[in-house]
Amino acid sequence: MDPEELVVAVADLMIDDDVTKKAGIYPYLLTGEEKHLNIRAFSDSMKQKAFEIQDGICRSCGKEFEISEMDADHHITP
């Protein structure tokens, strides 16, 4: 792997909130195995199920959202 590409890849993974195991970044880049990153991601079917259970209402703030706006976590945007 090109050293400059490696620096960019590491930086991108370090700021990725879905990567919960930062220590696994180098093993991931060497092997390509996502198990090293312990990625916290939600499939579309998981989002749909949660959306239906919650009737589109955020349990943290009580606001109603469209499914396209829904994420798995509560985010506050400025």
PDB file of N, CA, C and O in Angstrom:
ATOM      1  N   MET A   1       0.848  -1.182   0.000  1.00  0.00           N
ATOM      2  CA  MET A   1       0.000   0.000   0.000  1.00  0.00           C
ATOM      3  C   MET A   1       0.887   1.236   0.000  1.00  0.00           C
ATOM      4  O   MET A   1       1.887   1.295   0.698  1.00  0.00           O
ATOM      5  N   ASP A   2       0.496   2.203  -0.760  1.00  0.00           N
ATOM      6  CA  ASP A   2       1.210   3.467  -0.854  1.00  0.00           C
ATOM      7  C   ASP A   2       1.160   4.172   0.501  1.00  0.00           C
ATOM      8  O   ASP A   2       0.088   4.286   1.102  1.00  0.00           O
ATOM      9  N   PRO A   3       2.307   4.660   0.999  1.00  0.00           N
ATOM     10  CA  PRO A   3       2.330   5.319   2.315  1.00  0.00           C
ATOM     11  C   PRO A   3       1.372   6.504   2.433  1.00  0.00           C
ATOM     12  O   PRO A   3       0.746   6.700   3.478  1.00  0.00           O
ATOM     13  N   GLU A   4       1.243   7.284   1.385  1.00  0.00           N
ATOM     14  CA  GLU A   4       0.330   8.428   1.419  1.00  0.00           C
ATOM     15  C   GLU A   4      -1.128   7.967   1.480  1.00  0.00           C
ATOM     16  O   GLU A   4      -1.935   8.562   2.192  1.00  0.00           O
ATOM     17  N   GLU A   5      -1.460   6.911   0.750  1.00  0.00           N
ATOM     18  CA  GLU A   5      -2.810   6.353   0.800  1.00  0.00           C
ATOM     19  C   GLU A   5      -3.108   5.774   2.181  1.00  0.00           C
ATOM     20  O   GLU A   5      -4.219   5.875   2.674  1.00  0.00           O
ATOM     21  N   LEU A   6      -2.095   5.170   2.788  1.00  0.00           N
ATOM     22  CA  LEU A   6      -2.253   4.604   4.122  1.00  0.00           C
ATOM     23  C   LEU A   6      -2.570   5.691   5.143  1.00  0.00           C
ATOM     24  O   LEU A   6      -3.471   5.533   5.973  1.00  0.00           O
ATOM     25  N   VAL A   7      -1.879   6.810   5.064  1.00  0.00           N
ATOM     26  CA  VAL A   7      -2.119   7.930   5.982  1.00  0.00           C
ATOM     27  C   VAL A   7      -3.554   8.434   5.839  1.00  0.00           C
ATOM     28  O   VAL A   7      -4.251   8.674   6.829  1.00  0.00           O
ATOM     29  N   VAL A   8      -4.019   8.560   4.611  1.00  0.00           N
ATOM     30  CA  VAL A   8      -5.379   9.034   4.358  1.00  0.00           C
ATOM     31  C   VAL A   8      -6.398   8.022   4.873  1.00  0.00           C
ATOM     32  O   VAL A   8      -7.379   8.385   5.525  1.00  0.00           O
ATOM     33  N   ALA A   9      -6.163   6.740   4.611  1.00  0.00           N
ATOM     34  CA  ALA A   9      -7.084   5.693   5.053  1.00  0.00           C
ATOM     35  C   ALA A   9      -7.173   5.644   6.571  1.00  0.00           C
ATOM     36  O   ALA A   9      -8.270   5.532   7.138  1.00  0.00           O
ATOM     37  N   VAL A  10      -6.042   5.751   7.254  1.00  0.00           N
ATOM     38  CA  VAL A  10      -6.032   5.747   8.722  1.00  0.00           C
ATOM     39  C   VAL A  10      -6.793   6.957   9.244  1.00  0.00           C
ATOM     40  O   VAL A  10      -7.630   6.842  10.146  1.00  0.00           O
ATOM     41  N   ALA A  11      -6.546   8.115   8.685  1.00  0.00           N
ATOM     42  CA  ALA A  11      -7.225   9.336   9.129  1.00  0.00           C
ATOM     43  C   ALA A  11      -8.735   9.229   8.929  1.00  0.00           C
ATOM     44  O   ALA A  11      -9.513   9.593   9.820  1.00  0.00           O
ATOM     45  N   ASP A  12      -9.157   8.705   7.781  1.00  0.00           N
ATOM     46  CA  ASP A  12     -10.594   8.546   7.514  1.00  0.00           C
ATOM     47  C   ASP A  12     -11.237   7.601   8.521  1.00  0.00           C
ATOM     48  O   ASP A  12     -12.339   7.864   9.013  1.00  0.00           O
ATOM     49  N   LEU A  13     -10.574   6.505   8.816  1.00  0.00           N
ATOM     50  CA  LEU A  13     -11.131   5.536   9.761  1.00  0.00           C
ATOM     51  C   LEU A  13     -11.125   6.069  11.194  1.00  0.00           C
ATOM     52  O   LEU A  13     -12.015   5.748  11.984  1.00  0.00           O
ATOM     53  N   MET A  14     -10.149   6.875  11.531  1.00  0.00           N
ATOM     54  CA  MET A  14     -10.075   7.438  12.892  1.00  0.00           C
ATOM     55  C   MET A  14     -11.246   8.381  13.169  1.00  0.00           C
ATOM     56  O   MET A  14     -11.740   8.443  14.297  1.00  0.00           O
ATOM     57  N   ILE A  15     -11.710   9.103  12.176  1.00  0.00           N
ATOM     58  CA  ILE A  15     -12.808  10.046  12.404  1.00  0.00           C
ATOM     59  C   ILE A  15     -14.183   9.428  12.141  1.00  0.00           C
ATOM     60  O   ILE A  15     -15.197  10.074  12.376  1.00  0.00           O
ATOM     61  N   ASP A  16     -14.196   8.182  11.686  1.00  0.00           N
ATOM     62  CA  ASP A  16     -15.454   7.497  11.399  1.00  0.00           C
ATOM     63  C   ASP A  16     -16.095   7.039  12.706  1.00  0.00           C
ATOM     64  O   ASP A  16     -15.565   6.183  13.402  1.00  0.00           O
ATOM     65  N   ASP A  17     -17.254   7.606  13.049  1.00  0.00           N
ATOM     66  CA  ASP A  17     -17.934   7.270  14.298  1.00  0.00           C
ATOM     67  C   ASP A  17     -18.414   5.825  14.352  1.00  0.00           C
ATOM     68  O   ASP A  17     -18.649   5.290  15.433  1.00  0.00           O
ATOM     69  N   ASP A  18     -18.573   5.189  13.198  1.00  0.00           N
ATOM     70  CA  ASP A  18     -19.022   3.801  13.173  1.00  0.00           C
ATOM     71  C   ASP A  18     -17.907   2.821  13.521  1.00  0.00           C
ATOM     72  O   ASP A  18     -18.167   1.668  13.845  1.00  0.00           O
ATOM     73  N   VAL A  19     -16.666   3.258  13.450  1.00  0.00           N
ATOM     74  CA  VAL A  19     -15.532   2.407  13.829  1.00  0.00           C
ATOM     75  C   VAL A  19     -15.333   2.557  15.334  1.00  0.00           C
ATOM     76  O   VAL A  19     -14.851   3.576  15.812  1.00  0.00           O
ATOM     77  N   THR A  20     -15.733   1.532  16.082  1.00  0.00           N
ATOM     78  CA  THR A  20     -15.671   1.633  17.538  1.00  0.00           C
ATOM     79  C   THR A  20     -14.389   1.048  18.120  1.00  0.00           C
ATOM     80  O   THR A  20     -14.130   1.219  19.299  1.00  0.00           O
ATOM     81  N   LYS A  21     -13.604   0.380  17.310  1.00  0.00           N
ATOM     82  CA  LYS A  21     -12.343  -0.201  17.789  1.00  0.00           C
ATOM     83  C   LYS A  21     -11.203   0.381  16.967  1.00  0.00           C
ATOM     84  O   LYS A  21     -10.751  -0.187  15.980  1.00  0.00           O
ATOM     85  N   LYS A  22     -10.730   1.539  17.383  1.00  0.00           N
ATOM     86  CA  LYS A  22      -9.688   2.246  16.640  1.00  0.00           C
ATOM     87  C   LYS A  22      -8.385   1.450  16.584  1.00  0.00           C
ATOM     88  O   LYS A  22      -7.639   1.547  15.622  1.00  0.00           O
ATOM     89  N   ALA A  23      -8.116   0.625  17.593  1.00  0.00           N
ATOM     90  CA  ALA A  23      -6.905  -0.185  17.608  1.00  0.00           C
ATOM     91  C   ALA A  23      -6.897  -1.216  16.483  1.00  0.00           C
ATOM     92  O   ALA A  23      -5.852  -1.753  16.139  1.00  0.00           O
ATOM     93  N   GLY A  24      -8.045  -1.470  15.895  1.00  0.00           N
ATOM     94  CA  GLY A  24      -8.127  -2.449  14.819  1.00  0.00           C
ATOM     95  C   GLY A  24      -7.910  -1.873  13.432  1.00  0.00           C
ATOM     96  O   GLY A  24      -7.981  -2.600  12.440  1.00  0.00           O
ATOM     97  N   ILE A  25      -7.621  -0.591  13.345  1.00  0.00           N
ATOM     98  CA  ILE A  25      -7.473   0.050  12.036  1.00  0.00           C
ATOM     99  C   ILE A  25      -6.313  -0.555  11.244  1.00  0.00           C
ATOM    100  O   ILE A  25      -6.479  -0.927  10.079  1.00  0.00           O
ATOM    101  N   TYR A  26      -5.145  -0.691  11.849  1.00  0.00           N
ATOM    102  CA  TYR A  26      -3.999  -1.233  11.115  1.00  0.00           C
ATOM    103  C   TYR A  26      -4.205  -2.696  10.736  1.00  0.00           C
ATOM    104  O   TYR A  26      -3.950  -3.071   9.583  1.00  0.00           O
ATOM    105  N   PRO A  27      -4.697  -3.550  11.663  1.00  0.00           N
ATOM    106  CA  PRO A  27      -4.989  -4.926  11.228  1.00  0.00           C
ATOM    107  C   PRO A  27      -6.008  -4.976  10.087  1.00  0.00           C
ATOM    108  O   PRO A  27      -5.879  -5.790   9.162  1.00  0.00           O
ATOM    109  N   TYR A  28      -7.000  -4.091  10.126  1.00  0.00           N
ATOM    110  CA  TYR A  28      -7.988  -4.042   9.044  1.00  0.00           C
ATOM    111  C   TYR A  28      -7.325  -3.662   7.723  1.00  0.00           C
ATOM    112  O   TYR A  28      -7.575  -4.275   6.686  1.00  0.00           O
ATOM    113  N   LEU A  29      -6.497  -2.636   7.748  1.00  0.00           N
ATOM    114  CA  LEU A  29      -5.860  -2.191   6.517  1.00  0.00           C
ATOM    115  C   LEU A  29      -4.905  -3.245   5.955  1.00  0.00           C
ATOM    116  O   LEU A  29      -4.714  -3.330   4.742  1.00  0.00           O
ATOM    117  N   LEU A  30      -4.324  -4.059   6.825  1.00  0.00           N
ATOM    118  CA  LEU A  30      -3.426  -5.116   6.365  1.00  0.00           C
ATOM    119  C   LEU A  30      -4.165  -6.334   5.842  1.00  0.00           C
ATOM    120  O   LEU A  30      -3.697  -7.005   4.919  1.00  0.00           O
ATOM    121  N   THR A  31      -5.326  -6.640   6.431  1.00  0.00           N
ATOM    122  CA  THR A  31      -6.038  -7.868   6.072  1.00  0.00           C
ATOM    123  C   THR A  31      -7.314  -7.626   5.272  1.00  0.00           C
ATOM    124  O   THR A  31      -7.786  -8.532   4.584  1.00  0.00           O
ATOM    125  N   GLY A  32      -7.916  -6.449   5.416  1.00  0.00           N
ATOM    126  CA  GLY A  32      -9.195  -6.177   4.768  1.00  0.00           C
ATOM    127  C   GLY A  32     -10.382  -6.765   5.512  1.00  0.00           C
ATOM    128  O   GLY A  32     -11.510  -6.698   5.046  1.00  0.00           O
ATOM    129  N   GLU A  33     -10.153  -7.336   6.689  1.00  0.00           N
ATOM    130  CA  GLU A  33     -11.213  -7.969   7.470  1.00  0.00           C
ATOM    131  C   GLU A  33     -11.859  -6.941   8.404  1.00  0.00           C
ATOM    132  O   GLU A  33     -11.231  -6.460   9.349  1.00  0.00           O
ATOM    133  N   GLU A  34     -13.137  -6.644   8.149  1.00  0.00           N
ATOM    134  CA  GLU A  34     -13.850  -5.628   8.917  1.00  0.00           C
ATOM    135  C   GLU A  34     -14.022  -5.992  10.386  1.00  0.00           C
ATOM    136  O   GLU A  34     -14.261  -5.113  11.211  1.00  0.00           O
ATOM    137  N   LYS A  35     -13.888  -7.251  10.727  1.00  0.00           N
ATOM    138  CA  LYS A  35     -14.049  -7.667  12.122  1.00  0.00           C
ATOM    139  C   LYS A  35     -13.086  -6.923  13.047  1.00  0.00           C
ATOM    140  O   LYS A  35     -13.357  -6.757  14.223  1.00  0.00           O
ATOM    141  N   HIS A  36     -11.970  -6.467  12.518  1.00  0.00           N
ATOM    142  CA  HIS A  36     -10.983  -5.750  13.330  1.00  0.00           C
ATOM    143  C   HIS A  36     -11.469  -4.362  13.756  1.00  0.00           C
ATOM    144  O   HIS A  36     -10.960  -3.797  14.719  1.00  0.00           O
ATOM    145  N   LEU A  37     -12.440  -3.815  13.032  1.00  0.00           N
ATOM    146  CA  LEU A  37     -12.909  -2.460  13.318  1.00  0.00           C
ATOM    147  C   LEU A  37     -14.087  -2.414  14.279  1.00  0.00           C
ATOM    148  O   LEU A  37     -14.387  -1.369  14.832  1.00  0.00           O
ATOM    149  N   ASN A  38     -14.769  -3.524  14.455  1.00  0.00           N
ATOM    150  CA  ASN A  38     -15.967  -3.568  15.294  1.00  0.00           C
ATOM    151  C   ASN A  38     -16.913  -2.439  14.875  1.00  0.00           C
ATOM    152  O   ASN A  38     -17.263  -1.563  15.652  1.00  0.00           O
ATOM    153  N   ILE A  39     -17.309  -2.491  13.614  1.00  0.00           N
ATOM    154  CA  ILE A  39     -18.143  -1.438  13.032  1.00  0.00           C
ATOM    155  C   ILE A  39     -19.547  -1.462  13.619  1.00  0.00           C
ATOM    156  O   ILE A  39     -20.180  -2.494  13.704  1.00  0.00           O
ATOM    157  N   ARG A  40     -20.005  -0.296  14.009  1.00  0.00           N
ATOM    158  CA  ARG A  40     -21.355  -0.135  14.540  1.00  0.00           C
ATOM    159  C   ARG A  40     -22.209   0.441  13.419  1.00  0.00           C
ATOM    160  O   ARG A  40     -22.240   1.641  13.183  1.00  0.00           O
ATOM    161  N   ALA A  41     -22.869  -0.447  12.717  1.00  0.00           N
ATOM    162  CA  ALA A  41     -23.685  -0.014  11.585  1.00  0.00           C
ATOM    163  C   ALA A  41     -25.055  -0.668  11.660  1.00  0.00           C
ATOM    164  O   ALA A  41     -25.220  -1.727  12.252  1.00  0.00           O
ATOM    165  N   PHE A  42     -26.012  -0.037  11.054  1.00  0.00           N
ATOM    166  CA  PHE A  42     -27.382  -0.520  11.086  1.00  0.00           C
ATOM    167  C   PHE A  42     -27.879  -0.701   9.658  1.00  0.00           C
ATOM    168  O   PHE A  42     -27.774   0.211   8.841  1.00  0.00           O
ATOM    169  N   SER A  43     -28.436  -1.874   9.382  1.00  0.00           N
ATOM    170  CA  SER A  43     -28.967  -2.149   8.060  1.00  0.00           C
ATOM    171  C   SER A  43     -30.273  -1.381   7.856  1.00  0.00           C
ATOM    172  O   SER A  43     -30.890  -0.913   8.819  1.00  0.00           O
ATOM    173  N   ASP A  44     -30.703  -1.302   6.602  1.00  0.00           N
ATOM    174  CA  ASP A  44     -31.965  -0.621   6.300  1.00  0.00           C
ATOM    175  C   ASP A  44     -33.139  -1.314   6.987  1.00  0.00           C
ATOM    176  O   ASP A  44     -34.064  -0.652   7.459  1.00  0.00           O
ATOM    177  N   SER A  45     -33.091  -2.643   7.058  1.00  0.00           N
ATOM    178  CA  SER A  45     -34.192  -3.362   7.714  1.00  0.00           C
ATOM    179  C   SER A  45     -34.212  -3.093   9.219  1.00  0.00           C
ATOM    180  O   SER A  45     -35.287  -3.001   9.821  1.00  0.00           O
ATOM    181  N   MET A  46     -33.043  -2.943   9.831  1.00  0.00           N
ATOM    182  CA  MET A  46     -32.980  -2.612  11.258  1.00  0.00           C
ATOM    183  C   MET A  46     -33.551  -1.217  11.506  1.00  0.00           C
ATOM    184  O   MET A  46     -34.285  -0.990  12.470  1.00  0.00           O
ATOM    185  N   LYS A  47     -33.212  -0.271  10.628  1.00  0.00           N
ATOM    186  CA  LYS A  47     -33.734   1.095  10.751  1.00  0.00           C
ATOM    187  C   LYS A  47     -35.251   1.106  10.582  1.00  0.00           C
ATOM    188  O   LYS A  47     -35.961   1.778  11.319  1.00  0.00           O
ATOM    189  N   GLN A  48     -35.742   0.352   9.588  1.00  0.00           N
ATOM    190  CA  GLN A  48     -37.179   0.292   9.331  1.00  0.00           C
ATOM    191  C   GLN A  48     -37.922  -0.260  10.541  1.00  0.00           C
ATOM    192  O   GLN A  48     -38.952   0.279  10.948  1.00  0.00           O
ATOM    193  N   LYS A  49     -37.393  -1.320  11.124  1.00  0.00           N
ATOM    194  CA  LYS A  49     -38.036  -1.938  12.291  1.00  0.00           C
ATOM    195  C   LYS A  49     -38.082  -0.961  13.470  1.00  0.00           C
ATOM    196  O   LYS A  49     -39.110  -0.796  14.118  1.00  0.00           O
ATOM    197  N   ALA A  50     -36.956  -0.294  13.736  1.00  0.00           N
ATOM    198  CA  ALA A  50     -36.910   0.670  14.841  1.00  0.00           C
ATOM    199  C   ALA A  50     -37.864   1.835  14.577  1.00  0.00           C
ATOM    200  O   ALA A  50     -38.547   2.301  15.483  1.00  0.00           O
ATOM    201  N   PHE A  51     -37.901   2.290  13.328  1.00  0.00           N
ATOM    202  CA  PHE A  51     -38.789   3.383  12.949  1.00  0.00           C
ATOM    203  C   PHE A  51     -40.242   3.017  13.219  1.00  0.00           C
ATOM    204  O   PHE A  51     -41.003   3.800  13.779  1.00  0.00           O
ATOM    205  N   GLU A  52     -40.628   1.802  12.844  1.00  0.00           N
ATOM    206  CA  GLU A  52     -42.004   1.342  13.048  1.00  0.00           C
ATOM    207  C   GLU A  52     -42.330   1.190  14.532  1.00  0.00           C
ATOM    208  O   GLU A  52     -43.411   1.577  14.981  1.00  0.00           O
ATOM    209  N   ILE A  53     -41.409   0.656  15.296  1.00  0.00           N
ATOM    210  CA  ILE A  53     -41.624   0.469  16.740  1.00  0.00           C
ATOM    211  C   ILE A  53     -41.820   1.818  17.424  1.00  0.00           C
ATOM    212  O   ILE A  53     -42.658   1.976  18.307  1.00  0.00           O
ATOM    213  N   GLN A  54     -41.035   2.812  17.002  1.00  0.00           N
ATOM    214  CA  GLN A  54     -41.071   4.137  17.631  1.00  0.00           C
ATOM    215  C   GLN A  54     -42.069   5.082  16.965  1.00  0.00           C
ATOM    216  O   GLN A  54     -42.158   6.248  17.360  1.00  0.00           O
ATOM    217  N   ASP A  55     -42.773   4.624  15.954  1.00  0.00           N
ATOM    218  CA  ASP A  55     -43.723   5.469  15.216  1.00  0.00           C
ATOM    219  C   ASP A  55     -43.063   6.736  14.681  1.00  0.00           C
ATOM    220  O   ASP A  55     -43.697   7.799  14.610  1.00  0.00           O
ATOM    221  N   GLY A  56     -41.777   6.640  14.336  1.00  0.00           N
ATOM    222  CA  GLY A  56     -41.071   7.784  13.769  1.00  0.00           C
ATOM    223  C   GLY A  56     -40.723   8.869  14.764  1.00  0.00           C
ATOM    224  O   GLY A  56     -40.331   9.961  14.387  1.00  0.00           O
ATOM    225  N   ILE A  57     -40.855   8.569  16.053  1.00  0.00           N
ATOM    226  CA  ILE A  57     -40.592   9.572  17.088  1.00  0.00           C
ATOM    227  C   ILE A  57     -39.301   9.221  17.823  1.00  0.00           C
ATOM    228  O   ILE A  57     -39.120   8.097  18.296  1.00  0.00           O
ATOM    229  N   CYS A  58     -38.411  10.195  17.919  1.00  0.00           N
ATOM    230  CA  CYS A  58     -37.145   9.996  18.617  1.00  0.00           C
ATOM    231  C   CYS A  58     -37.414   9.834  20.109  1.00  0.00           C
ATOM    232  O   CYS A  58     -38.097  10.659  20.718  1.00  0.00           O
ATOM    233  N   ARG A  59     -36.867   8.802  20.678  1.00  0.00           N
ATOM    234  CA  ARG A  59     -37.073   8.558  22.106  1.00  0.00           C
ATOM    235  C   ARG A  59     -36.264   9.497  22.986  1.00  0.00           C
ATOM    236  O   ARG A  59     -36.552   9.647  24.159  1.00  0.00           O
ATOM    237  N   SER A  60     -35.256  10.137  22.407  1.00  0.00           N
ATOM    238  CA  SER A  60     -34.440  11.060  23.189  1.00  0.00           C
ATOM    239  C   SER A  60     -35.051  12.450  23.280  1.00  0.00           C
ATOM    240  O   SER A  60     -35.096  13.049  24.339  1.00  0.00           O
ATOM    241  N   CYS A  61     -35.528  12.971  22.128  1.00  0.00           N
ATOM    242  CA  CYS A  61     -36.024  14.354  22.121  1.00  0.00           C
ATOM    243  C   CYS A  61     -37.529  14.466  21.908  1.00  0.00           C
ATOM    244  O   CYS A  61     -38.093  15.539  22.089  1.00  0.00           O
ATOM    245  N   GLY A  62     -38.166  13.370  21.494  1.00  0.00           N
ATOM    246  CA  GLY A  62     -39.607  13.388  21.292  1.00  0.00           C
ATOM    247  C   GLY A  62     -40.070  13.979  19.974  1.00  0.00           C
ATOM    248  O   GLY A  62     -41.260  14.073  19.721  1.00  0.00           O
ATOM    249  N   LYS A  63     -39.133  14.363  19.103  1.00  0.00           N
ATOM    250  CA  LYS A  63     -39.505  14.927  17.805  1.00  0.00           C
ATOM    251  C   LYS A  63     -39.824  13.809  16.821  1.00  0.00           C
ATOM    252  O   LYS A  63     -39.298  12.715  16.913  1.00  0.00           O
ATOM    253  N   GLU A  64     -40.685  14.141  15.857  1.00  0.00           N
ATOM    254  CA  GLU A  64     -41.044  13.183  14.820  1.00  0.00           C
ATOM    255  C   GLU A  64     -40.130  13.368  13.615  1.00  0.00           C
ATOM    256  O   GLU A  64     -39.823  14.497  13.225  1.00  0.00           O
ATOM    257  N   PHE A  65     -39.673  12.256  13.051  1.00  0.00           N
ATOM    258  CA  PHE A  65     -38.764  12.284  11.906  1.00  0.00           C
ATOM    259  C   PHE A  65     -39.273  11.377  10.805  1.00  0.00           C
ATOM    260  O   PHE A  65     -39.983  10.410  11.055  1.00  0.00           O
ATOM    261  N   GLU A  66     -38.877  11.688   9.571  1.00  0.00           N
ATOM    262  CA  GLU A  66     -39.107  10.804   8.435  1.00  0.00           C
ATOM    263  C   GLU A  66     -38.041   9.714   8.488  1.00  0.00           C
ATOM    264  O   GLU A  66     -36.952   9.926   9.026  1.00  0.00           O
ATOM    265  N   ILE A  67     -38.330   8.565   7.903  1.00  0.00           N
ATOM    266  CA  ILE A  67     -37.347   7.475   7.938  1.00  0.00           C
ATOM    267  C   ILE A  67     -36.043   7.865   7.255  1.00  0.00           C
ATOM    268  O   ILE A  67     -34.967   7.440   7.667  1.00  0.00           O
ATOM    269  N   SER A  68     -36.113   8.716   6.226  1.00  0.00           N
ATOM    270  CA  SER A  68     -34.894   9.148   5.537  1.00  0.00           C
ATOM    271  C   SER A  68     -33.989   9.990   6.438  1.00  0.00           C
ATOM    272  O   SER A  68     -32.792  10.102   6.200  1.00  0.00           O
ATOM    273  N   GLU A  69     -34.562  10.581   7.488  1.00  0.00           N
ATOM    274  CA  GLU A  69     -33.784  11.395   8.426  1.00  0.00           C
ATOM    275  C   GLU A  69     -33.276  10.570   9.604  1.00  0.00           C
ATOM    276  O   GLU A  69     -32.479  11.044  10.392  1.00  0.00           O
ATOM    277  N   MET A  70     -33.779   9.351   9.713  1.00  0.00           N
ATOM    278  CA  MET A  70     -33.490   8.538  10.884  1.00  0.00           C
ATOM    279  C   MET A  70     -32.107   7.913  10.809  1.00  0.00           C
ATOM    280  O   MET A  70     -31.669   7.445   9.783  1.00  0.00           O
ATOM    281  N   ASP A  71     -31.461   7.924  11.933  1.00  0.00           N
ATOM    282  CA  ASP A  71     -30.198   7.224  12.127  1.00  0.00           C
ATOM    283  C   ASP A  71     -30.401   6.372  13.363  1.00  0.00           C
ATOM    284  O   ASP A  71     -31.447   6.451  14.013  1.00  0.00           O
ATOM    285  N   ALA A  72     -29.440   5.597  13.721  1.00  0.00           N
ATOM    286  CA  ALA A  72     -29.616   4.737  14.884  1.00  0.00           C
ATOM    287  C   ALA A  72     -29.379   5.476  16.195  1.00  0.00           C
ATOM    288  O   ALA A  72     -29.766   5.016  17.237  1.00  0.00           O
ATOM    289  N   ASP A  73     -28.720   6.610  16.107  1.00  0.00           N
ATOM    290  CA  ASP A  73     -28.402   7.372  17.297  1.00  0.00           C
ATOM    291  C   ASP A  73     -29.067   8.740  17.214  1.00  0.00           C
ATOM    292  O   ASP A  73     -29.367   9.238  16.144  1.00  0.00           O
ATOM    293  N   HIS A  74     -29.239   9.338  18.371  1.00  0.00           N
ATOM    294  CA  HIS A  74     -29.796  10.681  18.418  1.00  0.00           C
ATOM    295  C   HIS A  74     -28.678  11.678  18.118  1.00  0.00           C
ATOM    296  O   HIS A  74     -27.637  11.668  18.754  1.00  0.00           O
ATOM    297  N   HIS A  75     -28.892  12.504  17.122  1.00  0.00           N
ATOM    298  CA  HIS A  75     -27.913  13.514  16.753  1.00  0.00           C
ATOM    299  C   HIS A  75     -28.550  14.887  16.876  1.00  0.00           C
ATOM    300  O   HIS A  75     -29.682  15.084  16.462  1.00  0.00           O
ATOM    301  N   ILE A  76     -27.813  15.797  17.422  1.00  0.00           N
ATOM    302  CA  ILE A  76     -28.289  17.177  17.506  1.00  0.00           C
ATOM    303  C   ILE A  76     -27.466  17.977  16.508  1.00  0.00           C
ATOM    304  O   ILE A  76     -26.250  18.021  16.590  1.00  0.00           O
ATOM    305  N   THR A  77     -28.144  18.604  15.556  1.00  0.00           N
ATOM    306  CA  THR A  77     -27.435  19.401  14.561  1.00  0.00           C
ATOM    307  C   THR A  77     -27.584  20.871  14.912  1.00  0.00           C
ATOM    308  O   THR A  77     -28.639  21.308  15.361  1.00  0.00           O
ATOM    309  N   PRO A  78     -26.503  21.621  14.710  1.00  0.00           N
ATOM    310  CA  PRO A  78     -26.554  23.061  15.047  1.00  0.00           C
ATOM    311  C   PRO A  78     -27.432  23.836  14.106  1.00  0.00           C
ATOM    312  O   PRO A  78     -27.803  23.462  13.076  1.00  0.00           O
TER     313      PRO A  78
END
